[in-house]
mmCIF file of C-alpha atoms in Angstrom:
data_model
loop_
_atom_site.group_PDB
_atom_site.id
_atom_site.type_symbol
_atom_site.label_atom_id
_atom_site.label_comp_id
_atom_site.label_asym_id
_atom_site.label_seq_id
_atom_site.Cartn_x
_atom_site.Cartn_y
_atom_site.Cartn_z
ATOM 1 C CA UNK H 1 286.177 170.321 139.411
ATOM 2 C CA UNK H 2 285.209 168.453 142.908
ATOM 3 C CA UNK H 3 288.113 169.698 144.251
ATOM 4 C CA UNK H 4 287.717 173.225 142.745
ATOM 5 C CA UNK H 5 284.572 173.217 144.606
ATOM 6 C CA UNK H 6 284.930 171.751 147.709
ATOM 7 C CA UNK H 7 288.422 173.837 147.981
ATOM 8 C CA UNK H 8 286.275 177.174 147.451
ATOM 9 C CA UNK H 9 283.431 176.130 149.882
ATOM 10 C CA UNK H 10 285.509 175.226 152.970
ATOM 11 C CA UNK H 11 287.563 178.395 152.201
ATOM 12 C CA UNK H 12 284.389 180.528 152.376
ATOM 13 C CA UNK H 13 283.662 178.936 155.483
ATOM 14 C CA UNK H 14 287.021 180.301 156.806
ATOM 15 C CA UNK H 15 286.749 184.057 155.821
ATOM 16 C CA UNK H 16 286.541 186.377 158.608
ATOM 17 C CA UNK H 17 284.635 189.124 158.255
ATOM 18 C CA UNK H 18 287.285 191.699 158.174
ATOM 19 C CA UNK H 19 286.661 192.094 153.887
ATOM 20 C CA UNK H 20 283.628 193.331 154.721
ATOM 21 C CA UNK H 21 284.287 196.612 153.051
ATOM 22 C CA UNK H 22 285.100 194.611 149.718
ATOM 23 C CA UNK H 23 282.797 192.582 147.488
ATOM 24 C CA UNK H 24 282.513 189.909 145.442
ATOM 25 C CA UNK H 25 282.038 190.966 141.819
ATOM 26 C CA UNK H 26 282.856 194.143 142.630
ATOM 27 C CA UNK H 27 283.963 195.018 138.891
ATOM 28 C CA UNK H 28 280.414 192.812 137.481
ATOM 29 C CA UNK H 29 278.981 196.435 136.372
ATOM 30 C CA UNK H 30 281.889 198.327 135.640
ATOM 31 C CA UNK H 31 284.405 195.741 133.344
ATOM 32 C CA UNK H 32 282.453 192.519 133.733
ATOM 33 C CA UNK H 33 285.524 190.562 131.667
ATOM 34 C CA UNK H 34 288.086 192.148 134.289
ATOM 35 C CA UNK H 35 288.763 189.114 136.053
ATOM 36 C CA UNK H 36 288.926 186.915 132.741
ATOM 37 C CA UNK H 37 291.671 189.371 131.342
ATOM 38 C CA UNK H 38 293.595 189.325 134.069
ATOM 39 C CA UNK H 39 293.168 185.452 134.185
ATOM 40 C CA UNK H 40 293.974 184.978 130.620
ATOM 41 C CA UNK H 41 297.126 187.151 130.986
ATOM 42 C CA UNK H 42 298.853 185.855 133.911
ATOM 43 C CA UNK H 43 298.210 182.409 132.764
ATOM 44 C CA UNK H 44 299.992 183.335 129.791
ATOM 45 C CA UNK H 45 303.183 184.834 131.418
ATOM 46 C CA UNK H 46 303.330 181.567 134.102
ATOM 47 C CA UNK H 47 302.909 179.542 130.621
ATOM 48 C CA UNK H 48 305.934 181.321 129.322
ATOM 49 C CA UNK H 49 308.000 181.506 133.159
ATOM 50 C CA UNK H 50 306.859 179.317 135.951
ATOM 51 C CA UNK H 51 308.637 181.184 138.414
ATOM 52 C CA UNK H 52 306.136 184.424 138.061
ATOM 53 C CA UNK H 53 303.771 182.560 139.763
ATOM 54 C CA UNK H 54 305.424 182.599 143.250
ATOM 55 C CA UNK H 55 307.050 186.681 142.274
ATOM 56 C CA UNK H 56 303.402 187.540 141.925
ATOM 57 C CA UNK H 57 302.164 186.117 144.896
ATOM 58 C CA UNK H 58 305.508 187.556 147.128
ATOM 59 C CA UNK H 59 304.446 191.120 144.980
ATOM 60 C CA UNK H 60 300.529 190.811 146.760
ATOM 61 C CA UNK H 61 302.069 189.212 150.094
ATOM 62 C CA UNK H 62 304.633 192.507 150.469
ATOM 63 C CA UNK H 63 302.309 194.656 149.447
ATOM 64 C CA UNK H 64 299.258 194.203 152.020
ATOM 65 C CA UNK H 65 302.341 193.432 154.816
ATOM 66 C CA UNK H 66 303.676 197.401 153.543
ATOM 67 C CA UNK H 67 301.221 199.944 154.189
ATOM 68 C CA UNK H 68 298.123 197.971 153.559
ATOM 69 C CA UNK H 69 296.921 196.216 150.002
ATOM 70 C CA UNK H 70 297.209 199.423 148.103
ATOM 71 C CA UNK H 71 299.509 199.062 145.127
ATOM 72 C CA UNK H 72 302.010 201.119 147.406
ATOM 73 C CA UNK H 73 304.929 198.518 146.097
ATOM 74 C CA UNK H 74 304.796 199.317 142.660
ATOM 75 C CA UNK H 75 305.439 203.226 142.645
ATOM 76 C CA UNK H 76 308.451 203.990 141.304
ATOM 77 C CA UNK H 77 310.863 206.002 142.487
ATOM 78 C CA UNK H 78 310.441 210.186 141.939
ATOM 79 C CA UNK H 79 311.086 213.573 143.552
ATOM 80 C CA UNK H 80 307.983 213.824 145.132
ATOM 81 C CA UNK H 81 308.201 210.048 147.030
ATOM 82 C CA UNK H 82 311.835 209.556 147.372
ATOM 83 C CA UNK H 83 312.927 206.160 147.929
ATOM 84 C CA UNK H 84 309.381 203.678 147.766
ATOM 85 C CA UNK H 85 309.099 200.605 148.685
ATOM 86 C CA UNK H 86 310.133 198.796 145.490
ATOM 87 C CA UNK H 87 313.367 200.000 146.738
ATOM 88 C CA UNK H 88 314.133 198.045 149.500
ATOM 89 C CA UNK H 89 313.727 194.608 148.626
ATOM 90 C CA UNK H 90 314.652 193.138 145.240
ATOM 91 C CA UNK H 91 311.384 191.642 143.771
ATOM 92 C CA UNK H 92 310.624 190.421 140.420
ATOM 93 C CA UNK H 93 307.012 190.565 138.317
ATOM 94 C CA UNK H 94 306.527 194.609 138.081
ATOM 95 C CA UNK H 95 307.254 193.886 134.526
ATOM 96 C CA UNK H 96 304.222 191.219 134.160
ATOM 97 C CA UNK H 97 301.881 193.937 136.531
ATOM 98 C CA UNK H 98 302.432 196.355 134.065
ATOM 99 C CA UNK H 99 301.362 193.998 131.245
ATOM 100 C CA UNK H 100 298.373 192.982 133.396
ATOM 101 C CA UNK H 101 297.188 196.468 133.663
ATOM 102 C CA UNK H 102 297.710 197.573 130.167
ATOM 103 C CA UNK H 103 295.230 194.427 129.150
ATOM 104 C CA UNK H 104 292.996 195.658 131.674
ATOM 105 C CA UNK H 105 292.830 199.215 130.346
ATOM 106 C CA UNK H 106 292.534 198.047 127.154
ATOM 107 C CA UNK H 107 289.624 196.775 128.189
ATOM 108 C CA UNK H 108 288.067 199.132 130.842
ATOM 109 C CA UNK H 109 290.121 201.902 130.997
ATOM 110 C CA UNK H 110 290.296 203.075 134.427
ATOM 111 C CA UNK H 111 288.011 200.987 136.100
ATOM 112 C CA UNK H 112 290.160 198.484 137.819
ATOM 113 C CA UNK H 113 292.753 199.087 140.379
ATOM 114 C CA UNK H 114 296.380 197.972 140.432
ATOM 115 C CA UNK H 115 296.116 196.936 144.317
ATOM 116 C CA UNK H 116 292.436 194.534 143.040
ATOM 117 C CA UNK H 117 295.163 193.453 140.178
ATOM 118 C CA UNK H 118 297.635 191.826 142.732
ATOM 119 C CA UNK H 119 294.550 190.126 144.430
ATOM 120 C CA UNK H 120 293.935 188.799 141.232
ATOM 121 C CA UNK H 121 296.862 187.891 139.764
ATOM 122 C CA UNK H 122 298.434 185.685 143.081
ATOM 123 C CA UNK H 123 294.768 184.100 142.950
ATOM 124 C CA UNK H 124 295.211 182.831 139.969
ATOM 125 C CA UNK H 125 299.029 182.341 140.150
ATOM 126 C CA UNK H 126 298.019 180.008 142.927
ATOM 127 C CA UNK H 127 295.259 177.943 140.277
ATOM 128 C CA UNK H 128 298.216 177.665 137.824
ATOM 129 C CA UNK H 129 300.779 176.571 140.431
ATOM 130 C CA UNK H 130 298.677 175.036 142.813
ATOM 131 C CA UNK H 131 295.022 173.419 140.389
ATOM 132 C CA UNK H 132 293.029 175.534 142.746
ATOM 133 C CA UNK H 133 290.579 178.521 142.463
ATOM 134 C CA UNK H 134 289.121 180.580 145.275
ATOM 135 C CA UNK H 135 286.732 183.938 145.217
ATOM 136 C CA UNK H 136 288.321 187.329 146.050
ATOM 137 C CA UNK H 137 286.846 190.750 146.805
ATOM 138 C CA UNK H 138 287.607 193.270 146.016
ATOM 139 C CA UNK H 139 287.030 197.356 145.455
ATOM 140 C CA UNK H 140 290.655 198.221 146.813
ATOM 141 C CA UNK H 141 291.786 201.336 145.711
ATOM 142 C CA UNK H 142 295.432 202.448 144.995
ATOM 143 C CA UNK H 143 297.282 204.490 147.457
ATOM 144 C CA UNK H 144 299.655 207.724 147.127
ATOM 145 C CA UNK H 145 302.286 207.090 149.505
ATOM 146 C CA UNK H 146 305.357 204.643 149.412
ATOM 147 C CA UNK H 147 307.796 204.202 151.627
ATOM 148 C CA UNK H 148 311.154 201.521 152.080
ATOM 149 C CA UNK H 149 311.738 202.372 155.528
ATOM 150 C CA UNK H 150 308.406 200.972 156.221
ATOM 151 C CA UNK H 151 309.122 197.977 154.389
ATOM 152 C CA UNK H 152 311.574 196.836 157.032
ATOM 153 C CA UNK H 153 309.700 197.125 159.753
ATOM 154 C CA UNK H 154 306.794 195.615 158.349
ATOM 155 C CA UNK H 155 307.822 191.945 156.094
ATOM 156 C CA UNK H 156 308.272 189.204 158.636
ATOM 157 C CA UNK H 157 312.253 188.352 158.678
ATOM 158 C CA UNK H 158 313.658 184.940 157.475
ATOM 159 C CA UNK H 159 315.890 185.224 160.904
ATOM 160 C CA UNK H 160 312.484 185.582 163.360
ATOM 161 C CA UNK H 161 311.626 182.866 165.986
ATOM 162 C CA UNK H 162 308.160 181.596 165.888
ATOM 163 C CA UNK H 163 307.063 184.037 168.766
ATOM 164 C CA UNK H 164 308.008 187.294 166.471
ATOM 165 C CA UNK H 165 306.342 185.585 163.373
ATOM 166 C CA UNK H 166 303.568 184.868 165.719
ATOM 167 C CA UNK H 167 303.749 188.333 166.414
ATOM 168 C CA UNK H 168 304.677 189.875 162.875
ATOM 169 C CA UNK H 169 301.258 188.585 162.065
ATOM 170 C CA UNK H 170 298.891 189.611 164.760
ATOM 171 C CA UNK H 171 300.540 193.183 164.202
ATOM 172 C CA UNK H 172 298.500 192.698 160.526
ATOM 173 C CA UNK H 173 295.475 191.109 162.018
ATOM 174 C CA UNK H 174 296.290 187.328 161.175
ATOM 175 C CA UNK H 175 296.107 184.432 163.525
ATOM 176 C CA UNK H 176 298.824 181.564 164.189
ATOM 177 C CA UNK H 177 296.373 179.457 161.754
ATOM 178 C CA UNK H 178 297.080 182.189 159.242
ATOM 179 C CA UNK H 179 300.978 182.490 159.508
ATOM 180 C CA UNK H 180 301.291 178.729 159.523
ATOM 181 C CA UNK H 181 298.970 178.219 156.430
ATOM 182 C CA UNK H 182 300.367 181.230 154.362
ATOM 183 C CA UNK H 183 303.876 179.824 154.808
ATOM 184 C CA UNK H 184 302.683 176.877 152.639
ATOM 185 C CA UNK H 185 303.696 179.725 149.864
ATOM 186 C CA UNK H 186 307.223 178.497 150.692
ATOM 187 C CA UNK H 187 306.451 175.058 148.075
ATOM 188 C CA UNK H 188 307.247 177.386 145.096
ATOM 189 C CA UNK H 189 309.877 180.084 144.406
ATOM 190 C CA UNK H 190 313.611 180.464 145.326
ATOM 191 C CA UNK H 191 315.639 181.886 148.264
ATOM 192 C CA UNK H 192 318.863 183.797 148.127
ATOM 193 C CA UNK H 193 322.008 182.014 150.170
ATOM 194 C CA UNK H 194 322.206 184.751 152.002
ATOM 195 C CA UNK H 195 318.926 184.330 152.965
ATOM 196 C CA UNK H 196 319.631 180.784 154.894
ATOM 197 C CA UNK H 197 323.631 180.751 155.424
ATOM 198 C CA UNK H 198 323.585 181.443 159.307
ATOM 199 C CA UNK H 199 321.988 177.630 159.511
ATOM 200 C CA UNK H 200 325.218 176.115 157.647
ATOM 201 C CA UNK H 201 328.230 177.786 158.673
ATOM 202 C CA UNK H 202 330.348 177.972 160.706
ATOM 203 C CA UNK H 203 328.225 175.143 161.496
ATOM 204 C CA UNK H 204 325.361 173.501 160.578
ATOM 205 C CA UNK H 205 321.901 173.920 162.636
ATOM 206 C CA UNK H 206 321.066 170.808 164.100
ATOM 207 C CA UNK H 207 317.840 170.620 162.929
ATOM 208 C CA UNK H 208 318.691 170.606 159.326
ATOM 209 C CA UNK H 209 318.773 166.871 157.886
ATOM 210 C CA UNK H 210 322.010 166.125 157.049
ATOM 211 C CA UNK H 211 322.235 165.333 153.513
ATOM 212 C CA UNK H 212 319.994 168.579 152.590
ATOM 213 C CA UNK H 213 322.447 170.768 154.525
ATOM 214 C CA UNK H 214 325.517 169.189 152.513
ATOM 215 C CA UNK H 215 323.487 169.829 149.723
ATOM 216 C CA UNK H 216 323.331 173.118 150.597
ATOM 217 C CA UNK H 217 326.298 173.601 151.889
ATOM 218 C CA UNK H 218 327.593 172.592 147.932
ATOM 219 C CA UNK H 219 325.220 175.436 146.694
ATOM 220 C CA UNK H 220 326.429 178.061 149.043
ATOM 221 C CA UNK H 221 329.834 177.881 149.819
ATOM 222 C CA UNK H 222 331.062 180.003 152.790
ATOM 223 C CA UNK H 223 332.173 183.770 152.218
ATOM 224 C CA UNK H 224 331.664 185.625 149.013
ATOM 225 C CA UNK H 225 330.411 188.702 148.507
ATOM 226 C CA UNK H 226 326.634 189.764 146.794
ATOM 227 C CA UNK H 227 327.659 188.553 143.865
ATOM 228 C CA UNK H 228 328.379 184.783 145.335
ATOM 229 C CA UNK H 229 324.667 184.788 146.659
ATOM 230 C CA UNK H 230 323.600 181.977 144.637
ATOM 231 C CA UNK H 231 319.708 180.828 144.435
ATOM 232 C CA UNK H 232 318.129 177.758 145.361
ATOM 233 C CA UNK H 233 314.283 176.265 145.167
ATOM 234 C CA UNK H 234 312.434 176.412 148.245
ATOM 235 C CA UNK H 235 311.825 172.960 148.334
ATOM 236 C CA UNK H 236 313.850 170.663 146.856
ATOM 237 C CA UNK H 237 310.524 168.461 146.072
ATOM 238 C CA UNK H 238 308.071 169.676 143.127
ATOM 239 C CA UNK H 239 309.534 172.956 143.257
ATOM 240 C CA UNK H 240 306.804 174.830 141.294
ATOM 241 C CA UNK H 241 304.004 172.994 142.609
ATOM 242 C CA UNK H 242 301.784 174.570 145.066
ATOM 243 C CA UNK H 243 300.812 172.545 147.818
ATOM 244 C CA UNK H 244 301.438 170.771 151.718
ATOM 245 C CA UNK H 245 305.062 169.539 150.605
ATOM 246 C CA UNK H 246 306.546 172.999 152.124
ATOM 247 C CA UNK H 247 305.273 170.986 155.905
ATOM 248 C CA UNK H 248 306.325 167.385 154.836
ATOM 249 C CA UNK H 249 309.605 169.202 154.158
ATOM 250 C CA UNK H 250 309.889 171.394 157.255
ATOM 251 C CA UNK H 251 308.889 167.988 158.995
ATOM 252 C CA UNK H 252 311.635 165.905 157.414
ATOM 253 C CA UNK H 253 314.078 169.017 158.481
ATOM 254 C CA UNK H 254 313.977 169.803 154.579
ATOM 255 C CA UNK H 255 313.367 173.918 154.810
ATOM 256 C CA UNK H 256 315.426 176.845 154.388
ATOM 257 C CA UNK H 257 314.939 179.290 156.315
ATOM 258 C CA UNK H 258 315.145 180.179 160.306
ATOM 259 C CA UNK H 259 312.103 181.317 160.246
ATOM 260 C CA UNK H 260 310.655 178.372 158.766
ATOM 261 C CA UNK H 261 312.134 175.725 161.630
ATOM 262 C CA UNK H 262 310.701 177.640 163.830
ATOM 263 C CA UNK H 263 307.297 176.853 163.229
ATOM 264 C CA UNK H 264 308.166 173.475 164.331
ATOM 265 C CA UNK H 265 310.551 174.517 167.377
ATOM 266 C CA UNK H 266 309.625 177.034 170.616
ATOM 267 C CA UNK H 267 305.899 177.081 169.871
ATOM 268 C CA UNK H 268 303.107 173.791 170.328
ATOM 269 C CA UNK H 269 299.992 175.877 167.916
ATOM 270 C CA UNK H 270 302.789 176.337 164.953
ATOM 271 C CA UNK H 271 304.127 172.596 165.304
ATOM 272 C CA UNK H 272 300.952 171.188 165.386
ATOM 273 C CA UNK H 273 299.444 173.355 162.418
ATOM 274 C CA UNK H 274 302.681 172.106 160.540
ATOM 275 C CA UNK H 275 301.421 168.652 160.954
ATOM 276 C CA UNK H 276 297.945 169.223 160.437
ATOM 277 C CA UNK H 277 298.482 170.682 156.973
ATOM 278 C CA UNK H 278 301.580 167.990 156.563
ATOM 279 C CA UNK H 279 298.857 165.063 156.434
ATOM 280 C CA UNK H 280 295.928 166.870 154.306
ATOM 281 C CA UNK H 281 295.891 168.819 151.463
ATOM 282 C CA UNK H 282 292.482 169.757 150.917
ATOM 283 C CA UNK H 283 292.621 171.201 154.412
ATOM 284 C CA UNK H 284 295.551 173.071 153.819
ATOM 285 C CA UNK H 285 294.485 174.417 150.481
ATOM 286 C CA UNK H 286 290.798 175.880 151.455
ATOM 287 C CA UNK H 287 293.199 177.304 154.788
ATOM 288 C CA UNK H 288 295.907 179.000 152.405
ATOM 289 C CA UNK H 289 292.734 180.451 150.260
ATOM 290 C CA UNK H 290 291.207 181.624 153.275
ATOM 291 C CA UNK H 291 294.335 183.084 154.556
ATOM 292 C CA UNK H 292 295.119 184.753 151.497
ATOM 293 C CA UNK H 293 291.729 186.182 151.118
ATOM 294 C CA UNK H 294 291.743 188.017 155.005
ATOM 295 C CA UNK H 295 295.700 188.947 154.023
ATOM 296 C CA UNK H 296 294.014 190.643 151.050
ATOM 297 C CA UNK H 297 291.818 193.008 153.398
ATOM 298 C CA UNK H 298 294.750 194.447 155.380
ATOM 299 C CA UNK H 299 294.432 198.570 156.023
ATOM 300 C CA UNK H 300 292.247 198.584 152.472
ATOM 301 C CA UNK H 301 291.552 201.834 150.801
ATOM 302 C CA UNK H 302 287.761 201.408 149.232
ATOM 303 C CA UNK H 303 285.182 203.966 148.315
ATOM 304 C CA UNK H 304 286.538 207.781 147.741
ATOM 305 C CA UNK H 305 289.775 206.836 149.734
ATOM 306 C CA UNK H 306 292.865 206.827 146.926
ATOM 307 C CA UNK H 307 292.824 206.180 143.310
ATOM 308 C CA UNK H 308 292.514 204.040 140.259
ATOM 309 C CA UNK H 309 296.129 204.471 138.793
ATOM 310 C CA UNK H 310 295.694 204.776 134.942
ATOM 311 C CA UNK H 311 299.826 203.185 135.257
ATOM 312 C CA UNK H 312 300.294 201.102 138.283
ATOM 313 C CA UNK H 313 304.029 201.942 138.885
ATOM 314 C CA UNK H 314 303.150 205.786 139.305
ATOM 315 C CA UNK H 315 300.061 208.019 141.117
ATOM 316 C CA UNK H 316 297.730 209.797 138.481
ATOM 317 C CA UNK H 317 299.081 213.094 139.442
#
């Protein structure tokens, strides 16, 4: 509970002021148990399948990256919207959103908004993962419009340097503290071979540690088609715990991704963040909460802007 608390208070302490337009307790009137339901169901479904926890919070990180924190990622496809944003990047927990929602409605129908529902549901995805809470606005409303090409030009790729991260970010409104604390995310969840294969072959990036990359290397063998892309953890350390072992890795040369050696190579702010958050986890945790918290306000829709979806994978008209 200390940690709960102290966690919660140094994260408040880091929240810019760019949720101003949402609130705290925003659904208190309107469903007062909102926040509860949602709780008790996504805690259920990580119960049941550890690895929703990090698909929920990619589903919230895509979808204020895409267009703003609207819900835009979980339209599906129709005449009307042609090919959304769902389309362009294989993601998993739509199933568990739309499970989320229906216990919501249940409840309050049409009160609460699909986009406040992926605010809530990586929040707590990250107490179940992570054994740490944090308070998020909200008063988001759901948007009409959804779009793949804009997902490409929008989701950071696993192939940037830390300059187009840096600048990937600032495009959204985040610092270098938030890109470096966000990518903490990168403790839980799995990558595609595909995703990482440029570091091993035809040979293998020397600032991988050796063993790991044979390791890897054994995982994802050279060639192969889509169907050969095989899956790995993140880290290779307390894979579906939440935490600072994502920078003890990337400092041991134990991370996938270009994109995540880069935030020790090209750039002094990213290295030293990486360390920073390496040696202290209450630090990094109130950080990530704060992080995810001004992510969470990106190009909002509040007050008559949008809708409240009565299904979160299509508009109400």
């Amino acid at each position: 509970m200390k940690l709960i608390l102290m966690v919660a208070f140094q994260a408040m302490s880091l929240i810019s002021i760019s949720t101003a337009s949402l609130q705290y307790n925003f659904y208190g009137s309107s469903c007062p148990n909102a926040e509860q339901t949602i709780s008790n169901v996504v805690y259920g479904l990580i119960d049941a399948d550890p690895s929703m926890a990090p698909a929920l919070l990619r589903l919230h990180f895509h979808d204020c990256f895409v267009m703003g924190c609207d819900a835009s990622i979980l339209l599906d496809p129709t005449k009307a919207n042609g090919s959304p944003e769902k389309t362009a990047i294989p993601l998993r927990g739509y199933d568990a959103v739309n499970k989320i929602k229906a216990a919501v409605e249940a409840v309050c129908p049409g009160k609460v908004s699909c986009a406040d529902i992926l605010a809530f549901a990586a929040r707590d995805s990250v107490a179940k993962s992570g054994g740490f809470v944090y308070p998020v606005p909200s008063g988001r409303r759901d948007g009409n419009v959804s779009s793949a090409f804009s997902v490409f030009s929008s989701i950071p790729s696993p192939f940037f340097d830390a300059d187009e991260l840096v600048q990937s970010f600032a495009a959204k409104g985040l610092t270098v503290d938030d890109l470096v604390a966000l990518s903490g995310a990168h403790s839980i969840g799995t990558a595609h071979c595909s995703g990482f294969k440029n570091r091993l072959y035809p040979t293998v990036d020397a600032s991988l540690d050796a063993s790991y990359a044979e390791a890897l290397r054994a995982a994802c063998p050279d060639g192969g088609g889509a169907a050969d892309d095989g899956v790995v953890n993140n880290s290779h350390v307390s894979p579906a715990t939440l935490g600072n072992q994502y920078f003890k890795n990337a400092l041991a040369g134990r991370v996938l991704f270009t994109s995540d050696a880069a935030l020790l190579a090209g750039r002094n702010d990213t290295a030293e963040k990486v360390r920073e958050n390496a040696g202290d986890l209450t630090a990094w945790m109130a950080r990530f909460a704060a992080s995810m918290v001004k992510m969470g306000g990106i190009e909002v829709l509040t007050g008559a802007r949008g809708e409240v979806r009565r299904f979160c994978n299509a508009t109400n008209s």
